[in-house]
CSV table of C-alpha atoms and ligand atoms in Angstrom, one decimal:
chain,number,residue,atom,x,y,z
A,65,MET,CA,28.0,-60.3,32.9
A,66,ALA,CA,27.5,-59.8,36.7
A,67,SER,CA,24.4,-58.1,37.9
A,68,PHE,CA,24.1,-56.0,41.0
A,69,GLU,CA,21.7,-58.7,42.4
A,70,SER,CA,24.4,-61.3,42.0
A,71,LEU,CA,26.7,-59.3,44.2
A,72,ARG,CA,24.4,-59.8,47.1
A,73,ILE,CA,23.5,-56.2,47.5
A,74,MET,CA,20.5,-55.6,49.7
A,75,ASN,CA,17.2,-54.5,48.3
A,76,PRO,CA,17.0,-50.9,49.4
A,77,ILE,CA,20.3,-50.3,47.8
A,78,LEU,CA,19.4,-52.1,44.6
A,79,LYS,CA,16.3,-49.8,44.5
A,80,ALA,CA,18.5,-46.7,44.9
A,81,LEU,CA,20.8,-47.9,42.1
A,82,GLN,CA,17.9,-48.4,39.8
A,83,LYS,CA,16.8,-44.9,40.6
A,84,GLN,CA,20.3,-43.8,39.5
A,85,ASP,CA,19.7,-45.8,36.3
A,86,TYR,CA,22.8,-47.9,36.9
A,87,LYS,CA,22.1,-51.1,34.9
A,88,GLU,CA,25.1,-53.2,35.7
A,89,PRO,CA,28.2,-53.0,37.9
A,90,THR,CA,31.4,-51.5,36.5
A,91,PRO,CA,34.4,-54.0,36.5
A,92,MET,CA,35.7,-52.1,39.5
A,93,GLN,CA,32.4,-52.7,41.4
A,94,ALA,CA,32.0,-56.3,40.3
A,95,GLN,CA,35.5,-57.1,41.6
A,96,ALA,CA,35.5,-55.0,44.8
A,97,ILE,CA,32.0,-55.3,46.2
A,98,PRO,CA,32.0,-59.0,47.0
A,99,PRO,CA,35.3,-59.0,49.1
A,100,LEU,CA,34.3,-55.8,50.7
A,101,LEU,CA,31.0,-57.3,51.8
A,102,GLU,CA,33.1,-60.0,53.3
A,103,ARG,CA,34.9,-57.3,55.3
A,104,ARG,CA,38.3,-57.7,53.5
A,105,ASP,CA,40.6,-54.8,53.2
A,106,LEU,CA,41.1,-53.5,49.7
A,107,LEU,CA,43.7,-51.9,47.6
A,108,GLY,CA,42.1,-50.4,44.6
A,109,CYS,CA,44.3,-49.1,41.7
A,110,ALA,CA,41.7,-47.1,39.9
A,111,GLN,CA,41.1,-43.6,38.7
A,112,THR,CA,37.9,-41.5,38.7
A,113,GLY,CA,35.4,-42.7,36.2
A,114,THR,CA,35.8,-46.4,37.1
A,115,GLY,CA,32.8,-46.3,39.5
A,116,LYS,CA,35.1,-46.6,42.5
A,117,THR,CA,32.9,-44.4,44.7
A,118,ALA,CA,30.0,-46.8,44.5
A,119,ALA,CA,32.4,-49.7,44.9
A,120,PHE,CA,33.3,-48.6,48.4
A,121,ALA,CA,30.1,-46.7,49.3
A,122,ILE,CA,27.7,-49.6,48.7
A,123,PRO,CA,29.4,-52.1,51.1
A,124,ILE,CA,29.8,-49.5,53.7
A,125,LEU,CA,26.1,-48.5,53.5
A,126,GLN,CA,25.1,-52.2,53.6
A,127,HIS,CA,27.2,-52.9,56.7
A,128,LEU,CA,26.0,-49.8,58.5
A,129,SER,CA,22.4,-50.6,57.7
A,130,GLN,CA,22.8,-54.1,59.1
A,131,GLU,CA,24.5,-52.8,62.3
A,132,ARG,CA,22.1,-50.0,62.9
A,133,THR,CA,22.4,-48.1,66.2
A,134,PRO,CA,19.7,-46.1,67.8
A,135,GLU,CA,18.8,-42.8,66.2
A,136,ARG,CA,19.9,-40.7,69.2
A,137,GLY,CA,23.3,-42.4,69.6
A,138,ARG,CA,24.6,-41.9,66.1
A,139,LYS,CA,28.3,-42.2,66.0
A,140,ILE,CA,30.7,-41.8,63.1
A,141,LYS,CA,31.2,-45.3,62.0
A,142,ALA,CA,32.6,-44.7,58.5
A,143,LEU,CA,35.3,-42.1,57.6
A,144,ILE,CA,36.2,-41.3,54.0
A,145,LEU,CA,39.3,-39.0,53.4
A,146,SER,CA,39.4,-37.2,50.1
A,147,PRO,CA,42.0,-34.7,48.9
A,148,THR,CA,39.8,-32.0,47.6
A,149,ARG,CA,36.6,-30.3,48.6
A,150,GLU,CA,35.0,-31.0,45.3
A,151,LEU,CA,35.6,-34.7,45.4
A,152,ALA,CA,34.5,-34.8,49.1
A,153,THR,CA,31.2,-33.2,48.1
A,154,GLN,CA,30.8,-35.6,45.2
A,155,ILE,CA,31.4,-38.6,47.6
A,156,GLY,CA,28.9,-37.2,50.1
A,157,GLU,CA,26.3,-36.9,47.3
A,158,SER,CA,27.0,-40.5,46.2
A,159,PHE,CA,26.4,-41.8,49.8
A,160,THR,CA,23.1,-39.8,49.9
A,161,ALA,CA,22.0,-41.3,46.5
A,162,TYR,CA,22.9,-45.0,47.2
A,163,GLY,CA,21.6,-44.8,50.7
A,164,ALA,CA,18.4,-43.0,49.8
A,165,TYR,CA,16.3,-45.7,51.4
A,166,LEU,CA,18.4,-46.5,54.4
A,167,GLY,CA,17.9,-43.6,56.8
A,168,LEU,CA,21.6,-43.3,57.5
A,169,LYS,CA,23.2,-39.8,57.7
A,170,ASN,CA,26.4,-38.5,56.1
A,171,THR,CA,28.0,-35.2,56.2
A,172,VAL,CA,31.0,-33.6,54.4
A,173,ILE,CA,33.6,-31.3,56.0
A,174,PHE,CA,36.3,-29.3,54.3
A,175,GLY,CA,38.3,-26.2,54.8
A,176,GLY,CA,37.9,-22.7,53.3
A,177,VAL,CA,34.4,-22.2,54.7
A,178,SER,CA,33.0,-21.5,58.1
A,179,GLN,CA,33.2,-24.6,60.4
A,180,VAL,CA,30.0,-23.6,62.2
A,181,PRO,CA,27.4,-25.4,60.0
A,182,GLN,CA,29.8,-28.4,59.8
A,183,VAL,CA,30.1,-28.6,63.6
A,184,ALA,CA,26.3,-28.3,63.9
A,185,LYS,CA,25.8,-31.3,61.6
A,186,LEU,CA,28.4,-33.3,63.5
A,187,SER,CA,26.8,-32.6,66.8
A,188,ALA,CA,23.4,-33.7,65.5
A,189,GLY,CA,25.0,-37.1,64.8
A,190,VAL,CA,26.2,-38.7,61.6
A,191,ASP,CA,27.0,-42.2,60.6
A,192,ILE,CA,29.3,-41.4,57.7
A,193,LEU,CA,31.8,-38.6,57.6
A,194,VAL,CA,33.5,-37.5,54.4
A,195,ALA,CA,36.4,-35.1,55.0
A,196,THR,CA,39.5,-33.4,53.7
A,197,PRO,CA,42.4,-34.0,56.0
A,198,GLY,CA,43.1,-30.4,57.1
A,199,ARG,CA,39.7,-29.5,58.4
A,200,LEU,CA,39.3,-32.9,59.9
A,201,LEU,CA,42.5,-32.5,62.0
A,202,ASP,CA,41.3,-29.0,63.0
A,203,LEU,CA,38.0,-30.3,64.3
A,204,MET,CA,39.7,-33.3,65.9
A,205,GLY,CA,42.0,-30.8,67.7
A,206,GLN,CA,38.9,-29.0,69.0
A,207,ARG,CA,37.4,-32.3,70.1
A,208,ARG,CA,34.4,-31.8,67.8
A,209,VAL,CA,34.9,-35.1,66.0
A,210,ASN,CA,35.1,-38.4,67.7
A,211,LEU,CA,36.7,-41.2,65.6
A,212,GLN,CA,36.7,-43.9,68.3
A,213,PHE,CA,33.8,-45.7,66.8
A,214,VAL,CA,35.0,-45.8,63.2
A,215,LYS,CA,34.9,-49.3,61.7
A,216,TYR,CA,35.2,-48.4,58.0
A,217,PHE,CA,37.9,-46.2,56.7
A,218,VAL,CA,38.5,-45.2,53.1
A,219,LEU,CA,41.5,-43.3,51.8
A,220,ASP,CA,40.5,-42.1,48.4
A,221,GLU,CA,42.9,-40.7,45.7
A,222,ALA,CA,46.0,-41.5,47.9
A,223,ASN,CA,48.3,-40.4,45.1
A,224,ARG,CA,46.8,-37.0,45.0
A,225,MET,CA,47.0,-36.7,48.8
A,226,LEU,CA,50.7,-37.2,48.3
A,227,ASP,CA,51.0,-34.7,45.4
A,228,MET,CA,49.1,-32.1,47.4
A,229,GLY,CA,51.3,-32.6,50.4
A,230,PHE,CA,48.6,-34.0,52.7
A,231,LEU,CA,50.2,-37.4,53.5
A,232,HIS,CA,51.5,-36.2,56.8
A,233,ASP,CA,48.0,-35.0,57.8
A,234,VAL,CA,46.5,-38.3,56.6
A,235,GLU,CA,49.0,-40.2,58.8
A,236,LYS,CA,48.0,-38.1,61.8
A,237,VAL,CA,44.3,-39.0,61.2
A,238,ILE,CA,45.1,-42.7,60.8
A,239,ALA,CA,47.0,-42.7,64.1
A,240,GLN,CA,43.7,-41.8,65.8
A,241,LEU,CA,41.6,-44.5,64.3
A,242,PRO,CA,40.7,-47.8,66.1
A,243,ARG,CA,42.8,-50.7,65.0
A,244,GLU,CA,39.9,-53.0,64.5
A,245,ARG,CA,38.4,-51.7,61.2
A,246,GLN,CA,38.0,-52.4,57.5
A,247,THR,CA,40.3,-50.2,55.4
A,248,MET,CA,40.1,-49.4,51.7
A,249,LEU,CA,42.7,-47.5,49.9
A,250,PHE,CA,42.4,-46.2,46.3
A,251,SER,CA,45.2,-44.7,44.3
A,252,ALA,CA,45.5,-44.1,40.6
A,253,THR,CA,49.3,-44.6,40.8
A,254,MET,CA,51.6,-46.4,43.2
A,255,PRO,CA,54.5,-44.1,44.1
A,256,ALA,CA,56.9,-45.5,46.7
A,257,ALA,CA,55.4,-43.5,49.6
A,258,ILE,CA,51.9,-44.8,48.9
A,259,GLU,CA,53.2,-48.4,48.5
A,260,LYS,CA,54.8,-48.0,51.9
A,261,LEU,CA,51.6,-46.7,53.4
A,262,THR,CA,49.6,-49.6,52.0
A,263,LYS,CA,51.9,-52.0,53.9
A,264,THR,CA,51.1,-50.4,57.3
A,265,LEU,CA,47.5,-49.6,56.6
A,266,LEU,CA,46.1,-52.7,55.0
A,267,ILE,CA,45.9,-56.2,56.3
A,268,ASP,CA,45.9,-58.9,53.7
A,269,PRO,CA,44.1,-56.8,51.2
A,270,VAL,CA,42.3,-57.9,48.1
A,271,LYS,CA,43.9,-56.0,45.2
A,272,VAL,CA,41.7,-54.7,42.4
A,273,ALA,CA,43.2,-52.9,39.4
A,274,VAL,CA,41.1,-51.8,36.5
A,275,ALA,CA,42.1,-50.1,33.3
A,276,PRO,CA,45.9,-49.5,33.4
A,277,VAL,CA,46.7,-46.1,34.5
A,278,SER,CA,47.1,-43.7,31.6
A,279,SER,CA,44.9,-45.4,29.1
A,280,THR,CA,42.2,-43.4,27.5
A,281,VAL,CA,38.7,-44.6,26.7
A,282,ASP,CA,37.6,-45.3,23.1
A,283,THR,CA,34.5,-43.3,23.4
A,284,VAL,CA,36.5,-40.1,23.7
A,285,GLU,CA,37.8,-38.7,20.4
A,286,GLN,CA,41.1,-36.9,20.8
A,287,SER,CA,43.0,-34.3,18.8
A,288,VAL,CA,46.1,-32.2,19.2
A,289,TYR,CA,47.0,-28.8,17.8
A,290,PHE,CA,50.6,-27.7,17.5
A,291,VAL,CA,50.6,-23.9,18.0
A,292,ASN,CA,53.0,-21.2,19.1
A,293,LYS,CA,52.4,-19.8,22.5
A,294,GLN,CA,51.0,-16.5,21.3
A,295,ASN,CA,48.5,-18.3,19.1
A,296,LYS,CA,47.0,-20.5,21.8
A,297,ILE,CA,44.4,-18.0,23.1
A,298,PRO,CA,43.3,-17.0,19.5
A,299,LEU,CA,43.0,-20.7,18.6
A,300,LEU,CA,41.0,-21.4,21.8
A,301,ILE,CA,38.6,-18.5,21.0
A,302,HIS,CA,38.2,-19.8,17.4
A,303,LEU,CA,37.4,-23.3,18.7
A,304,LEU,CA,34.9,-22.1,21.3
A,305,LYS,CA,33.1,-19.9,18.7
A,306,ASP,CA,32.0,-23.2,17.2
A,307,ARG,CA,28.5,-23.8,18.6
A,308,THR,CA,28.8,-27.6,18.3
A,309,VAL,CA,31.0,-27.2,21.4
A,310,VAL,CA,28.0,-27.6,23.8
A,311,SER,CA,30.1,-27.4,26.9
A,312,ALA,CA,33.8,-27.2,27.4
A,313,LEU,CA,36.1,-27.6,30.4
A,314,VAL,CA,39.4,-25.9,29.8
A,315,PHE,CA,42.3,-26.9,32.0
A,316,SER,CA,45.2,-24.6,32.8
A,317,ARG,CA,48.3,-25.5,34.7
A,318,THR,CA,48.3,-22.4,36.8
A,319,LYS,CA,45.8,-20.2,38.6
A,320,HIS,CA,47.2,-17.1,36.9
A,321,GLY,CA,46.8,-18.8,33.5
A,322,ALA,CA,43.3,-19.8,34.3
A,323,ASP,CA,42.4,-16.2,35.2
A,324,LYS,CA,44.0,-14.9,32.0
A,325,ILE,CA,42.2,-17.4,29.8
A,326,ALA,CA,38.8,-16.6,31.3
A,327,ARG,CA,39.5,-12.9,30.9
A,328,LYS,CA,40.5,-13.2,27.2
A,329,LEU,CA,37.5,-15.4,26.5
A,330,THR,CA,35.1,-13.0,28.1
A,331,GLN,CA,36.7,-10.1,26.1
A,332,ALA,CA,36.1,-12.1,23.0
A,333,GLY,CA,32.4,-12.4,23.9
A,334,ILE,CA,32.6,-16.0,25.2
A,335,ALA,CA,31.2,-16.1,28.7
A,336,ALA,CA,33.5,-18.2,30.9
A,337,ASP,CA,33.6,-19.1,34.6
A,338,VAL,CA,36.8,-19.9,36.4
A,339,ILE,CA,37.6,-22.1,39.4
A,340,HIS,CA,40.9,-22.5,41.2
A,341,SER,CA,42.1,-22.7,44.8
A,342,ASN,CA,42.4,-18.9,45.3
A,343,LYS,CA,38.6,-18.6,44.8
A,344,SER,CA,36.4,-18.9,47.8
A,345,GLN,CA,34.7,-22.3,48.3
A,346,ASN,CA,31.3,-20.7,47.7
A,347,ALA,CA,32.4,-19.2,44.4
A,348,ARG,CA,33.9,-22.5,43.3
A,349,GLN,CA,30.7,-24.5,44.1
A,350,ALA,CA,28.5,-21.9,42.4
A,351,ALA,CA,30.6,-21.9,39.3
A,352,LEU,CA,30.7,-25.6,39.2
A,353,GLY,CA,27.0,-25.8,39.8
A,354,ARG,CA,26.3,-23.4,36.9
A,355,PHE,CA,28.5,-25.5,34.6
A,356,LYS,CA,27.0,-28.8,35.7
A,357,ASP,CA,23.4,-27.6,35.1
A,358,GLY,CA,24.3,-26.2,31.7
A,359,GLN,CA,23.8,-22.6,32.6
A,360,SER,CA,27.3,-21.8,31.7
A,361,ARG,CA,29.1,-23.2,28.7
A,362,VAL,CA,32.7,-22.8,29.4
A,363,LEU,CA,34.5,-23.5,32.7
A,364,VAL,CA,38.3,-22.7,33.0
A,365,ALA,CA,39.9,-24.6,35.9
A,366,THR,CA,43.3,-25.6,37.2
A,367,ASP,CA,44.2,-29.3,37.3
A,368,ILE,CA,44.4,-29.6,41.0
A,369,VAL,CA,40.9,-28.3,41.7
A,370,ALA,CA,39.0,-29.9,38.9
A,371,ARG,CA,40.5,-33.2,37.8
A,372,GLY,CA,38.2,-36.0,38.7
A,373,ILE,CA,35.1,-33.9,38.8
A,374,ASP,CA,32.3,-35.7,37.3
A,375,ILE,CA,30.1,-33.8,34.8
A,376,ASP,CA,27.3,-35.5,32.8
A,377,GLU,CA,27.2,-34.8,29.1
A,378,LEU,CA,30.4,-32.8,28.9
A,379,SER,CA,31.1,-32.4,25.2
A,380,HIS,CA,34.7,-31.1,25.2
A,381,VAL,CA,37.8,-31.0,27.4
A,382,ILE,CA,40.6,-28.7,26.3
A,383,ASN,CA,44.0,-29.0,27.9
A,384,PHE,CA,45.4,-25.5,27.4
A,385,ASP,CA,48.8,-26.7,28.8
A,386,LEU,CA,50.3,-30.1,28.2
A,387,PRO,CA,49.5,-32.1,31.4
A,388,GLU,CA,52.6,-33.0,33.3
A,389,VAL,CA,51.6,-36.5,34.2
A,390,PRO,CA,49.7,-38.9,31.9
A,391,GLU,CA,47.1,-39.7,34.6
A,392,ALA,CA,46.1,-36.1,34.8
A,393,TYR,CA,45.3,-36.1,31.1
A,394,VAL,CA,43.3,-39.3,31.3
B,482,AMP,P1,33.5,-42.6,40.1
B,482,AMP,O1,34.6,-43.3,39.4
B,482,AMP,O2,33.1,-43.2,41.3
B,482,AMP,O3,33.9,-41.1,40.2
B,482,AMP,O4,32.2,-42.7,39.2
B,482,AMP,C1,32.1,-42.1,37.9
B,482,AMP,C2,30.7,-41.9,37.3
B,482,AMP,O5,30.1,-43.2,37.0
B,482,AMP,C3,29.7,-41.3,38.3
B,482,AMP,O6,28.9,-40.4,37.5
B,482,AMP,C4,28.8,-42.4,38.7
B,482,AMP,O7,27.5,-41.9,39.0
B,482,AMP,C5,28.8,-43.3,37.5
B,482,AMP,N1,28.6,-44.7,37.8
B,482,AMP,C6,29.1,-45.4,38.8
B,482,AMP,N2,28.8,-46.7,38.8
B,482,AMP,C7,27.9,-46.8,37.7
B,482,AMP,C8,27.2,-47.9,37.1
B,482,AMP,N3,27.3,-49.2,37.6
B,482,AMP,N4,26.5,-47.7,36.0
B,482,AMP,C9,26.4,-46.4,35.5
B,482,AMP,N5,27.0,-45.4,36.0
B,482,AMP,C10,27.8,-45.6,37.1
């Protein structure tokens, strides 16, 4: 079994990993970190839960720490593109955690909220920028973001970028990046459009694939209920009345459905928060925060917004609608 030490990770990062209580690298990390430290490009076929964020964040932090530039002249040297605001926030938190002893700065930008605080952080100078494509293009258009010093570029969740219609925006961002750089692309699936993108984006990449797409993990117990449509909500209420359900994330295919489920649960005396893309960013973060800290027990969410969100000690996931693609279920 590989250890983090054997991957030649620098001490301040090892210390931060210890603080996170990471005992050993995940298979994704064990395979990706060494070639990334050698500055190879990487094509990672991996979904959330494989530890892919640390797999790209650790080498980037280590390189930036070794190539330190003066405090006052901080330039964006690493850019991470993420499809959703929630994932972008999570990635930013990971950089902060793994880089706790390095003194590097990261910031996260996304749409749906005022750009003013984001612009202020950018002008103060950051080393690492995590962004959703739309807001990044906006700020690039306003000349508030300078990408000419980017040496490390990560395209995360490329398949979801495609599903959400962001691929064109992503390509516009890529066109502005310096050619000389290290590029990492992660995708849970390889549709033709992504495969094509990898050919133009990556130079002689190392390929790392872990856990075939659409395989579930053994530690999760699964069950299915066959019910008529009109019985779905009553069944959900019945299941959630069971107090052994410590926390439950309920997925709905549509925003309308999510609102309806939350309303019916609340009427039945089960307090439920709801998040989807029609809710304001602040409301979404607040609801997610309450759920993550255990203040609320039930969170109803649409797939698009909440898949891939990482919640410690989640006891139950309920797919109210049959997911349309296997990876979404996994
Ligand atoms: P990710 O696939 O990057 O979204 O990571 C999924 C979860 O695994 C996150 O909660 C990480 O904090 C956690 N994690 C990542 N690497 C490790 C590790 N080596 N040991 C334990 N937990 C980890």
